[in-house]
Coordinates of C-alpha atoms in Angstrom, one line a residue:
Chain A
X1 CA -0.1 0.7 0.1
X2 CA 1.4 3.7 -0.5
X3 CA 2.2 5.2 1.7
X4 CA 3.8 8.1 4.1
X5 CA 6.1 8.3 6.9
X6 CA 7.0 10.3 9.5
X7 CA 8.4 8.9 12.2
X8 CA 9.2 11.7 14.5
X9 CA 6.0 13.3 15.7
X10 CA 7.8 16.1 17.7
X11 CA 11.8 17.9 17.5
X12 CA 14.1 19.9 19.8
X13 CA 17.0 21.3 18.4
X14 CA 18.9 24.4 19.9
X15 CA 19.1 28.0 18.4
X16 CA 21.6 27.3 15.6
X17 CA 22.3 23.5 15.4
X18 CA 22.0 21.2 12.8
X19 CA 18.2 19.7 11.9
X20 CA 17.1 16.5 10.2
X21 CA 13.9 15.7 9.7
X22 CA 13.1 12.1 8.2
X23 CA 10.3 10.9 6.1
X24 CA 10.3 7.8 4.2
X25 CA 7.2 6.6 1.6
X26 CA 6.1 2.7 0.7
X27 CA 5.8 2.8 -3.7
X28 CA 6.8 1.0 -5.8
X29 CA 8.3 4.2 -8.1
X30 CA 9.4 7.0 -7.8
X31 CA 6.7 9.5 -6.7
X32 CA 6.6 13.6 -7.0
X33 CA 8.0 14.8 -3.2
X34 CA 7.3 18.0 -1.4
X35 CA 8.0 19.1 2.2
X36 CA 5.8 21.8 4.0
X37 CA 5.9 23.9 6.2
X38 CA 2.7 25.2 8.7
X39 CA 3.4 27.7 11.0
X40 CA 1.3 29.0 13.9
X41 CA -2.4 30.1 12.6
X42 CA -0.8 30.0 9.2
X43 CA -1.9 28.2 6.4
X44 CA 1.3 25.3 4.1
X45 CA 4.2 26.4 2.7
X46 CA 5.4 25.0 0.2
X47 CA 9.7 25.1 1.2
X48 CA 10.6 22.1 -1.9
X49 CA 9.8 19.6 -4.0
X50 CA 11.7 16.9 -6.1
X51 CA 9.9 15.5 -9.5
X52 CA 13.5 14.0 -10.7
X53 CA 17.0 15.2 -12.2
X54 CA 19.3 15.9 -8.7
X55 CA 18.7 13.9 -5.6
X56 CA 19.7 16.7 -3.8
X57 CA 17.5 19.3 -4.2
X58 CA 17.5 23.4 -2.2
X59 CA 14.4 25.6 -1.4
X60 CA 13.3 28.2 1.0
X61 CA 14.6 29.8 3.8
X62 CA 17.3 27.8 3.8
X63 CA 16.1 24.5 4.1
X64 CA 17.4 21.1 1.3
X65 CA 16.2 17.5 1.1
X66 CA 17.7 14.8 -0.3
X67 CA 16.3 12.0 -2.3
X68 CA 17.7 8.4 -1.5
X69 CA 16.1 6.2 -3.2
X70 CA 17.6 2.9 -2.0
X71 CA 15.8 3.9 1.0
X72 CA 12.8 5.2 -0.7
X73 CA 13.4 8.1 2.0
X74 CA 12.8 12.3 1.0
X75 CA 15.2 13.9 4.5
X76 CA 14.6 17.2 4.9
X77 CA 17.2 19.2 6.2
X78 CA 18.9 22.6 7.5
X79 CA 22.4 23.6 8.8
X80 CA 21.5 25.7 10.9
X81 CA 18.0 26.5 12.7
X82 CA 17.0 30.0 13.6
X83 CA 13.9 30.3 16.1
X84 CA 11.8 31.1 13.2
X85 CA 11.6 27.5 12.5
X86 CA 10.0 26.6 14.9
X87 CA 7.0 25.8 13.1
X88 CA 5.4 22.1 12.5
X89 CA 6.9 20.4 9.3
X90 CA 5.0 18.1 6.3
X91 CA 6.0 15.6 4.1
X92 CA 3.8 14.8 1.6
X93 CA 3.9 12.8 -1.5
X94 CA 2.0 12.0 -5.0
X95 CA 2.0 8.9 -6.0
X96 CA 1.4 9.2 -9.6
X97 CA -2.5 9.8 -9.4
X98 CA -4.5 13.7 -8.8
X99 CA -3.6 12.9 -5.4
X100 CA -1.1 14.7 -2.9
X101 CA -0.6 12.3 1.1
X102 CA 0.5 13.8 3.7
X103 CA 2.5 12.6 6.8
X104 CA 1.4 13.4 9.2
X105 CA 3.7 16.0 10.8
X106 CA 6.8 16.7 12.6
X107 CA 6.6 19.5 15.4
X108 CA 10.2 21.7 15.2
X109 CA 10.4 23.2 18.5
X110 CA 13.7 25.7 18.8
X111 CA 15.2 26.6 22.4
X112 CA 17.6 29.4 23.0
Chain B
X1 CA -5.4 39.7 -1.0
X2 CA -4.5 36.2 -1.2
X3 CA -4.7 34.2 -3.8
X4 CA -7.1 32.0 -1.8
X5 CA -9.3 32.8 1.0
X6 CA -11.1 30.4 3.5
X7 CA -14.1 31.7 5.0
X8 CA -14.7 31.6 8.2
X9 CA -11.2 31.8 10.0
X10 CA -12.8 30.5 12.9
X11 CA -16.6 29.2 13.6
X12 CA -17.9 27.5 16.8
X13 CA -21.3 25.6 16.2
X14 CA -23.5 22.8 18.1
X15 CA -23.3 19.4 16.7
X16 CA -26.5 19.2 13.8
X17 CA -26.0 22.6 12.6
X18 CA -25.4 23.0 9.0
X19 CA -22.1 24.4 8.6
X20 CA -20.7 25.6 5.4
X21 CA -16.9 26.7 4.8
X22 CA -16.0 28.9 1.7
X23 CA -12.8 29.1 -0.4
X24 CA -12.1 30.9 -3.3
X25 CA -9.8 31.8 -5.1
X26 CA -7.1 34.7 -7.6
X27 CA -5.3 31.8 -8.9
X28 CA -6.9 31.4 -11.9
X29 CA -6.4 27.2 -11.0
X30 CA -8.8 24.7 -11.7
X31 CA -8.0 21.8 -9.3
X32 CA -9.6 22.8 -6.0
X33 CA -8.6 20.4 -3.1
X34 CA -10.8 20.5 0.7
X35 CA -8.3 18.9 3.4
X36 CA -9.2 18.4 7.3
X37 CA -6.4 18.3 9.6
X38 CA -6.4 16.6 12.4
X39 CA -3.5 16.4 15.7
X40 CA -1.0 13.8 15.2
X41 CA -3.3 12.5 11.6
X42 CA -1.5 15.3 9.0
X43 CA -3.9 16.1 6.6
X44 CA -6.8 14.1 4.7
X45 CA -8.5 14.2 1.5
X46 CA -11.9 14.9 1.9
X47 CA -13.2 16.3 -1.8
X48 CA -11.8 17.0 -4.3
X49 CA -12.4 19.1 -7.8
X50 CA -10.9 19.2 -11.7
X51 CA -13.4 22.2 -12.7
X52 CA -17.2 22.9 -12.2
X53 CA -18.6 20.3 -13.9
X54 CA -16.1 17.2 -11.7
X55 CA -16.8 16.1 -8.6
X56 CA -14.6 13.4 -7.2
X57 CA -14.8 12.3 -3.3
X58 CA -11.5 12.2 -1.1
X59 CA -10.7 9.3 1.5
X60 CA -13.1 11.1 4.3
X61 CA -16.0 12.2 2.5
X62 CA -18.9 11.0 4.4
X63 CA -20.4 13.1 6.5
X64 CA -19.2 16.0 3.7
X65 CA -20.6 17.6 0.6
X66 CA -19.1 20.0 -1.5
X67 CA -20.3 22.6 -4.2
X68 CA -18.5 24.1 -7.1
X69 CA -20.6 27.1 -7.9
X70 CA -18.0 28.7 -10.3
X71 CA -13.9 27.7 -10.9
X72 CA -13.0 29.8 -8.4
X73 CA -15.3 28.9 -5.1
X74 CA -15.1 25.1 -3.9
X75 CA -17.5 25.9 -0.8
X76 CA -17.7 22.3 1.9
X77 CA -20.6 22.2 3.5
X78 CA -21.2 19.8 7.0
X79 CA -25.3 19.5 7.0
X80 CA -25.7 17.9 10.0
X81 CA -22.5 19.3 12.1
X82 CA -20.9 16.4 14.8
X83 CA -18.4 16.9 17.6
X84 CA -15.4 14.3 15.8
X85 CA -15.5 17.0 12.9
X86 CA -14.2 19.3 14.5
X87 CA -10.5 20.0 13.2
X88 CA -8.7 22.5 10.3
X89 CA -9.8 22.3 7.4
X90 CA -7.7 23.8 4.0
X91 CA -8.9 24.8 0.3
X92 CA -6.3 24.2 -1.8
X93 CA -6.0 24.8 -5.2
X94 CA -3.6 23.6 -8.8
X95 CA -2.6 23.8 -11.9
X96 CA -4.3 20.6 -14.1
X97 CA -0.5 20.9 -15.6
X98 CA 1.6 21.3 -12.0
X99 CA 2.7 18.7 -10.3
X100 CA 0.6 18.3 -7.5
X101 CA 2.3 21.5 -6.0
X102 CA -1.1 23.1 -4.2
X103 CA -1.5 26.2 -3.3
X104 CA -2.8 26.4 0.5
X105 CA -5.9 28.9 2.4
X106 CA -4.8 30.2 6.0
X107 CA -7.1 27.4 7.4
X108 CA -10.6 27.2 8.7
X109 CA -11.1 26.3 12.4
X110 CA -14.3 24.1 13.5
X111 CA -15.6 23.4 16.8
X112 CA -17.8 21.4 16.7
X113 CA -20.2 20.9 20.6

């Protein structure tokens, strides 16, 4: 069955530290992959996407993600987090149909 | 003005009441979607529409209905609201040529007492 898994419900990181948020999917082919961010009281904003080509993609706000076909993963990274990065992050996958399937989200807390 | 506007932003209602959430967009997109967000469950698709004559059920359509009044407007109705429909609802849009890059509204928080 097609599925998207974000194994970490909540992550706490110190300001200035590096960040990696995990996303795995279950699918027989390469899907379209996305990361969205939701700040408190806001809608979802697209951080970055992967369709094909270079497996390391750059996004907005200094984020990047790497697609690893062998691991069915699309992990989001940032070398140095800022207090404004505190938000909820969603991995989303298009499995070749009209719909976008979302993971359950990872809430990021930044401590000073 | 926002590209995708949802009204109301917040609503508290009682069990059994009929509720309509409205979505309008200025993007000129043909596809429109309604998602529901619950803590720990992420976003789940309720209904989606390819154009005014094409409405499709998502994974959790029971208890909901939709209307695509025009290309720019897509409303979600709860005919008889129940407490487990308390959630944050998002409207989203995209162009048919875009590979599922959605533009989201700011959300409508619904509480059913």
